CSV table of C-alpha atoms in Angstrom, one decimal:
chain,number,residue,atom,x,y,z
A,1434,LEU,CA,-4.6,-2.7,-20.4
A,1435,ALA,CA,-6.0,-2.8,-16.9
A,1436,LYS,CA,-6.9,0.9,-17.1
A,1437,ASN,CA,-9.3,0.0,-20.0
A,1438,ASN,CA,-9.1,3.4,-21.6
A,1439,ASP,CA,-11.1,2.2,-24.6
A,1440,GLY,CA,-13.8,0.8,-22.3
A,1441,ASN,CA,-14.0,-2.5,-24.1
A,1442,LEU,CA,-13.1,-4.8,-21.2
A,1443,THR,CA,-15.4,-6.3,-18.6
A,1444,GLU,CA,-14.6,-5.8,-14.9
A,1445,GLU,CA,-13.4,-9.4,-14.7
A,1446,GLN,CA,-11.0,-8.8,-17.6
A,1447,GLU,CA,-9.7,-5.6,-16.0
A,1448,GLU,CA,-9.0,-7.6,-12.8
A,1449,ASP,CA,-7.3,-10.4,-14.7
A,1450,ALA,CA,-5.0,-7.8,-16.3
A,1451,ARG,CA,-4.1,-6.3,-12.9
A,1452,VAL,CA,-3.3,-9.8,-11.6
A,1453,ILE,CA,-1.0,-10.5,-14.5
A,1454,TYR,CA,0.7,-7.1,-14.1
A,1455,GLU,CA,1.3,-7.5,-10.3
A,1456,GLY,CA,2.5,-11.1,-10.9
A,1457,GLY,CA,5.0,-9.8,-13.5
A,1458,LYS,CA,6.3,-7.1,-11.1
A,1459,SER,CA,6.7,-9.6,-8.3
A,1460,LEU,CA,8.6,-12.0,-10.6
A,1461,LEU,CA,10.9,-9.1,-11.9
A,1462,THR,CA,11.6,-8.1,-8.3
A,1463,LEU,CA,12.5,-11.7,-7.4
A,1464,ILE,CA,14.8,-12.0,-10.5
A,1465,ASN,CA,16.6,-8.7,-9.7
A,1466,ASP,CA,17.0,-9.6,-6.1
A,1467,ILE,CA,18.5,-13.0,-6.9
A,1468,LEU,CA,20.9,-11.5,-9.4
A,1469,ASP,CA,22.0,-8.9,-6.9
A,1470,LEU,CA,22.6,-11.5,-4.2
A,1471,SER,CA,24.5,-13.7,-6.7
A,1472,LYS,CA,26.7,-10.8,-7.6
A,1473,VAL,CA,27.5,-10.0,-4.0
A,1474,GLU,CA,28.2,-13.6,-3.1
A,1475,ALA,CA,30.5,-13.9,-6.1
A,1476,GLY,CA,32.3,-10.7,-5.3
A,1477,LYS,CA,31.2,-9.1,-8.6
A,1478,MET,CA,29.1,-6.3,-7.2
A,1479,ASN,CA,30.8,-3.0,-8.0
A,1480,VAL,CA,30.5,0.2,-6.0
A,1481,ASN,CA,31.5,3.6,-7.3
A,1482,PHE,CA,32.4,6.3,-4.8
A,1483,GLU,CA,31.6,9.9,-5.6
A,1484,PRO,CA,30.5,13.0,-3.7
A,1485,PHE,CA,26.8,13.6,-3.7
A,1486,SER,CA,24.2,15.7,-2.0
A,1487,ILE,CA,22.3,14.3,1.0
A,1488,ASP,CA,19.4,16.7,0.3
A,1489,GLY,CA,19.2,15.5,-3.3
A,1490,LEU,CA,19.0,11.9,-2.1
A,1491,LEU,CA,16.2,12.7,0.4
A,1492,ASN,CA,14.3,14.5,-2.4
A,1493,ASN,CA,14.5,11.5,-4.7
A,1494,LEU,CA,13.3,9.2,-1.9
A,1495,SER,CA,10.5,11.5,-0.9
A,1496,SER,CA,9.1,11.7,-4.5
A,1497,GLN,CA,9.2,7.9,-4.7
A,1498,PHE,CA,7.6,7.0,-1.4
A,1499,ASN,CA,5.1,9.9,-0.6
A,1500,PRO,CA,2.5,8.4,-2.9
A,1501,LEU,CA,2.8,5.0,-1.4
A,1502,ALA,CA,2.5,6.4,2.1
A,1503,ASN,CA,-0.5,8.5,1.1
A,1504,ASN,CA,-2.3,5.6,-0.4
A,1505,LYS,CA,-1.9,3.6,2.8
A,1506,GLY,CA,-2.9,6.5,5.0
A,1507,ILE,CA,0.3,6.7,7.0
A,1508,GLU,CA,2.6,9.7,7.7
A,1509,LEU,CA,6.0,9.8,6.0
A,1510,HIS,CA,8.8,12.2,7.3
A,1511,PHE,CA,12.3,13.0,6.2
A,1512,ASP,CA,14.7,15.0,8.3
A,1513,LYS,CA,18.4,15.8,8.4
A,1514,GLU,CA,20.4,17.3,11.3
A,1515,GLU,CA,21.6,20.8,10.4
A,1516,THR,CA,25.2,20.1,11.7
A,1517,LEU,CA,25.8,17.4,9.0
A,1518,PRO,CA,27.8,18.3,5.9
A,1519,ALA,CA,25.9,18.9,2.6
A,1520,GLU,CA,27.7,16.0,0.8
A,1521,ILE,CA,29.1,12.6,1.6
A,1522,PHE,CA,31.5,10.5,-0.4
A,1523,SER,CA,29.9,7.1,-1.2
A,1524,ASP,CA,28.0,5.3,-3.9
A,1525,PRO,CA,24.7,7.2,-4.3
A,1526,GLN,CA,23.1,4.4,-6.4
A,1527,ARG,CA,23.8,1.6,-3.8
A,1528,LEU,CA,22.9,3.9,-0.8
A,1529,GLU,CA,19.5,4.8,-2.4
A,1530,GLN,CA,18.9,1.1,-3.2
A,1531,ILE,CA,19.4,0.2,0.5
A,1532,LEU,CA,17.2,3.1,1.8
A,1533,ARG,CA,14.5,2.2,-0.8
A,1534,ASN,CA,14.4,-1.3,0.7
A,1535,LEU,CA,14.2,-0.1,4.3
A,1536,LEU,CA,11.5,2.5,3.5
A,1537,SER,CA,9.5,0.0,1.4
A,1538,ASN,CA,9.6,-2.5,4.3
A,1539,GLY,CA,8.7,0.2,6.8
A,1540,ILE,CA,5.6,1.2,4.8
A,1541,LYS,CA,4.6,-2.5,4.1
A,1542,PHE,CA,4.7,-3.5,7.7
A,1543,THR,CA,3.0,-0.4,9.1
A,1544,HIS,CA,-0.8,-0.3,9.2
A,1545,GLN,CA,-1.1,3.0,11.0
A,1546,GLY,CA,1.1,5.8,12.3
A,1547,ARG,CA,4.3,6.9,10.6
A,1548,VAL,CA,7.5,6.0,8.8
A,1549,SER,CA,10.5,8.3,9.0
A,1550,LEU,CA,14.0,8.6,7.7
A,1551,GLN,CA,16.3,10.7,9.8
A,1552,VAL,CA,19.8,11.5,8.8
A,1553,VAL,CA,21.8,12.0,12.0
A,1554,GLN,CA,25.3,12.4,13.5
A,1555,PRO,CA,26.0,9.1,15.3
A,1556,ALA,CA,25.9,9.4,19.1
A,1557,ALA,CA,29.2,9.0,21.0
A,1558,SER,CA,27.7,5.9,22.7
A,1559,VAL,CA,27.2,4.0,19.4
A,1560,SER,CA,29.7,1.2,19.0
A,1561,PHE,CA,30.6,-0.2,15.6
A,1562,ALA,CA,31.5,-3.8,14.5
A,1563,ASN,CA,32.9,-2.6,11.2
A,1564,ALA,CA,36.6,-1.4,11.5
A,1565,ALA,CA,36.1,1.0,8.6
A,1566,LEU,CA,33.7,3.0,10.9
A,1567,GLN,CA,35.8,3.0,14.0
A,1568,GLY,CA,37.5,6.4,14.8
A,1569,ARG,CA,36.3,8.0,11.6
A,1570,PRO,CA,33.6,10.6,10.8
A,1571,ALA,CA,30.4,8.8,10.1
A,1572,ILE,CA,26.8,9.5,9.3
A,1573,GLY,CA,23.6,7.6,10.2
A,1574,PHE,CA,20.4,7.0,8.2
A,1575,ALA,CA,17.7,5.8,10.6
A,1576,VAL,CA,14.5,4.4,9.1
A,1577,SER,CA,11.8,4.0,11.8
A,1578,ASP,CA,8.3,2.8,11.7
A,1579,THR,CA,5.3,2.2,14.0
A,1580,GLY,CA,4.6,-1.2,12.4
A,1581,ILE,CA,4.4,-4.8,13.6
A,1582,GLY,CA,8.0,-4.9,14.9
A,1583,ILE,CA,10.3,-7.9,15.1
A,1584,SER,CA,10.6,-10.2,18.1
A,1585,ALA,CA,14.1,-10.5,19.7
A,1586,GLU,CA,14.5,-14.1,18.6
A,1587,ASN,CA,13.9,-13.2,14.9
A,1588,GLN,CA,16.0,-10.1,14.6
A,1589,GLU,CA,19.0,-12.0,13.3
A,1590,ASN,CA,16.9,-14.1,11.0
A,1591,VAL,CA,15.5,-11.1,9.0
A,1592,PHE,CA,19.0,-10.5,7.5
A,1593,GLU,CA,19.3,-14.1,6.2
A,1594,ALA,CA,18.3,-14.9,2.6
A,1595,PHE,CA,14.6,-15.8,2.1
A,1596,GLN,CA,13.7,-15.1,5.8
A,1597,GLN,CA,11.0,-12.7,7.0
A,1598,GLY,CA,10.8,-13.2,10.8
A,1599,ASP,CA,8.4,-16.1,11.4
A,1600,GLY,CA,6.6,-18.0,8.7
A,1601,SER,CA,3.3,-16.0,9.0
A,1602,THR,CA,5.1,-12.8,7.9
A,1603,SER,CA,5.8,-14.1,4.4
A,1604,ARG,CA,2.3,-15.5,4.1
A,1605,ASN,CA,0.6,-12.2,5.2
A,1606,TYR,CA,2.8,-9.6,3.6
A,1607,GLY,CA,4.5,-11.3,0.6
A,1608,GLY,CA,8.0,-10.4,-0.6
A,1609,THR,CA,11.1,-12.5,-1.3
A,1610,GLY,CA,13.0,-12.1,2.0
A,1611,LEU,CA,16.1,-11.1,0.1
A,1612,GLY,CA,16.0,-7.3,0.5
A,1613,LEU,CA,17.6,-7.1,3.9
A,1614,THR,CA,20.2,-9.7,3.0
A,1615,ILE,CA,21.3,-7.7,-0.1
A,1616,SER,CA,21.2,-4.4,1.9
A,1617,ARG,CA,23.5,-5.8,4.6
A,1618,GLU,CA,26.0,-7.0,2.0
A,1619,LEU,CA,25.9,-3.7,0.1
A,1620,VAL,CA,26.4,-1.8,3.3
A,1621,LYS,CA,29.6,-3.8,4.0
A,1622,LEU,CA,30.9,-2.9,0.5
A,1623,LEU,CA,30.3,0.8,1.4
A,1624,GLY,CA,32.3,0.4,4.6
A,1625,GLY,CA,29.3,0.6,6.9
A,1626,GLU,CA,26.8,-1.5,8.9
A,1627,ILE,CA,23.2,-1.8,9.8
A,1628,GLN,CA,21.9,-1.9,13.4
A,1629,LEU,CA,18.4,-2.9,14.3
A,1630,HIS,CA,16.3,-1.9,17.3
A,1631,SER,CA,12.8,-3.4,17.5
A,1632,LYS,CA,10.1,-4.6,19.8
A,1633,GLU,CA,7.3,-6.9,18.6
A,1634,GLY,CA,4.1,-4.8,18.1
A,1635,GLN,CA,5.9,-1.5,18.7
A,1636,GLY,CA,7.8,-0.9,15.4
A,1637,SER,CA,11.4,-1.0,14.3
A,1638,THR,CA,14.4,1.2,13.6
A,1639,PHE,CA,17.0,0.2,11.1
A,1640,THR,CA,20.0,2.5,11.2
A,1641,LEU,CA,22.5,2.5,8.4
A,1642,TYR,CA,25.9,3.9,9.4
A,1643,LEU,CA,28.4,4.9,6.8
A,1644,PRO,CA,31.8,6.7,6.9
A,1645,LEU,CA,31.5,10.2,5.5
A,1646,ASP,CA,34.3,9.2,3.1
A,1647,GLY,CA,33.8,5.6,2.3
A,1648,GLN,CA,36.7,5.1,-0.1
A,1649,ALA,CA,39.2,6.5,2.3
A,1650,ALA,CA,37.8,4.4,5.2
A,1651,LEU,CA,38.0,1.2,3.2
A,1652,SER,CA,41.5,2.0,1.9
A,1653,ALA,CA,42.7,2.6,5.5
A,1654,LYS,CA,41.1,-0.7,6.6
A,1655,GLN,CA,43.0,-2.6,4.0
């Protein structure tokens, strides 16, 4: 309707249609986020482990987010270290959901510069809180941006439900404040964890670490 292909709407009516459409999308996002969070908290969120291609995952994400980055005038880069295996054993749907949230946040909070997703071998110096990752082959998905960054005192808060740093962040950028909460809980179900490095005004890096074989890692942990 907003495209006005028949040319029978005024500019004001086109704008009204766009407002209704964007409001509907925001409401649908909120409903889906609350449903996901409710499933996680009730222990009803299922994960399905299977082998899948890392390159295929990156191609899917690239096709989704390149138009958004281009429209905003920022660079978007995807990269994978050559020493990594071609496949991992995890839940591709849940992993893509987590990375979509991290990339979406990176683009939303970056006004100029770049957003990148690098698939890396975790450095020997990285320490893990999740026992499923300790002493096992792992892989890292690092989403970095040159955006507004997060102050040290707010870095824990951003993972809590309905929180987006300080109050001005929600007012200026919108969103539900549920994405990172859901992502953190999904990562736990996959046997991994998210680590955050950020400085206010200098961008952020959210690194998702997963075992290469999530099912085996979780079985051993139990």
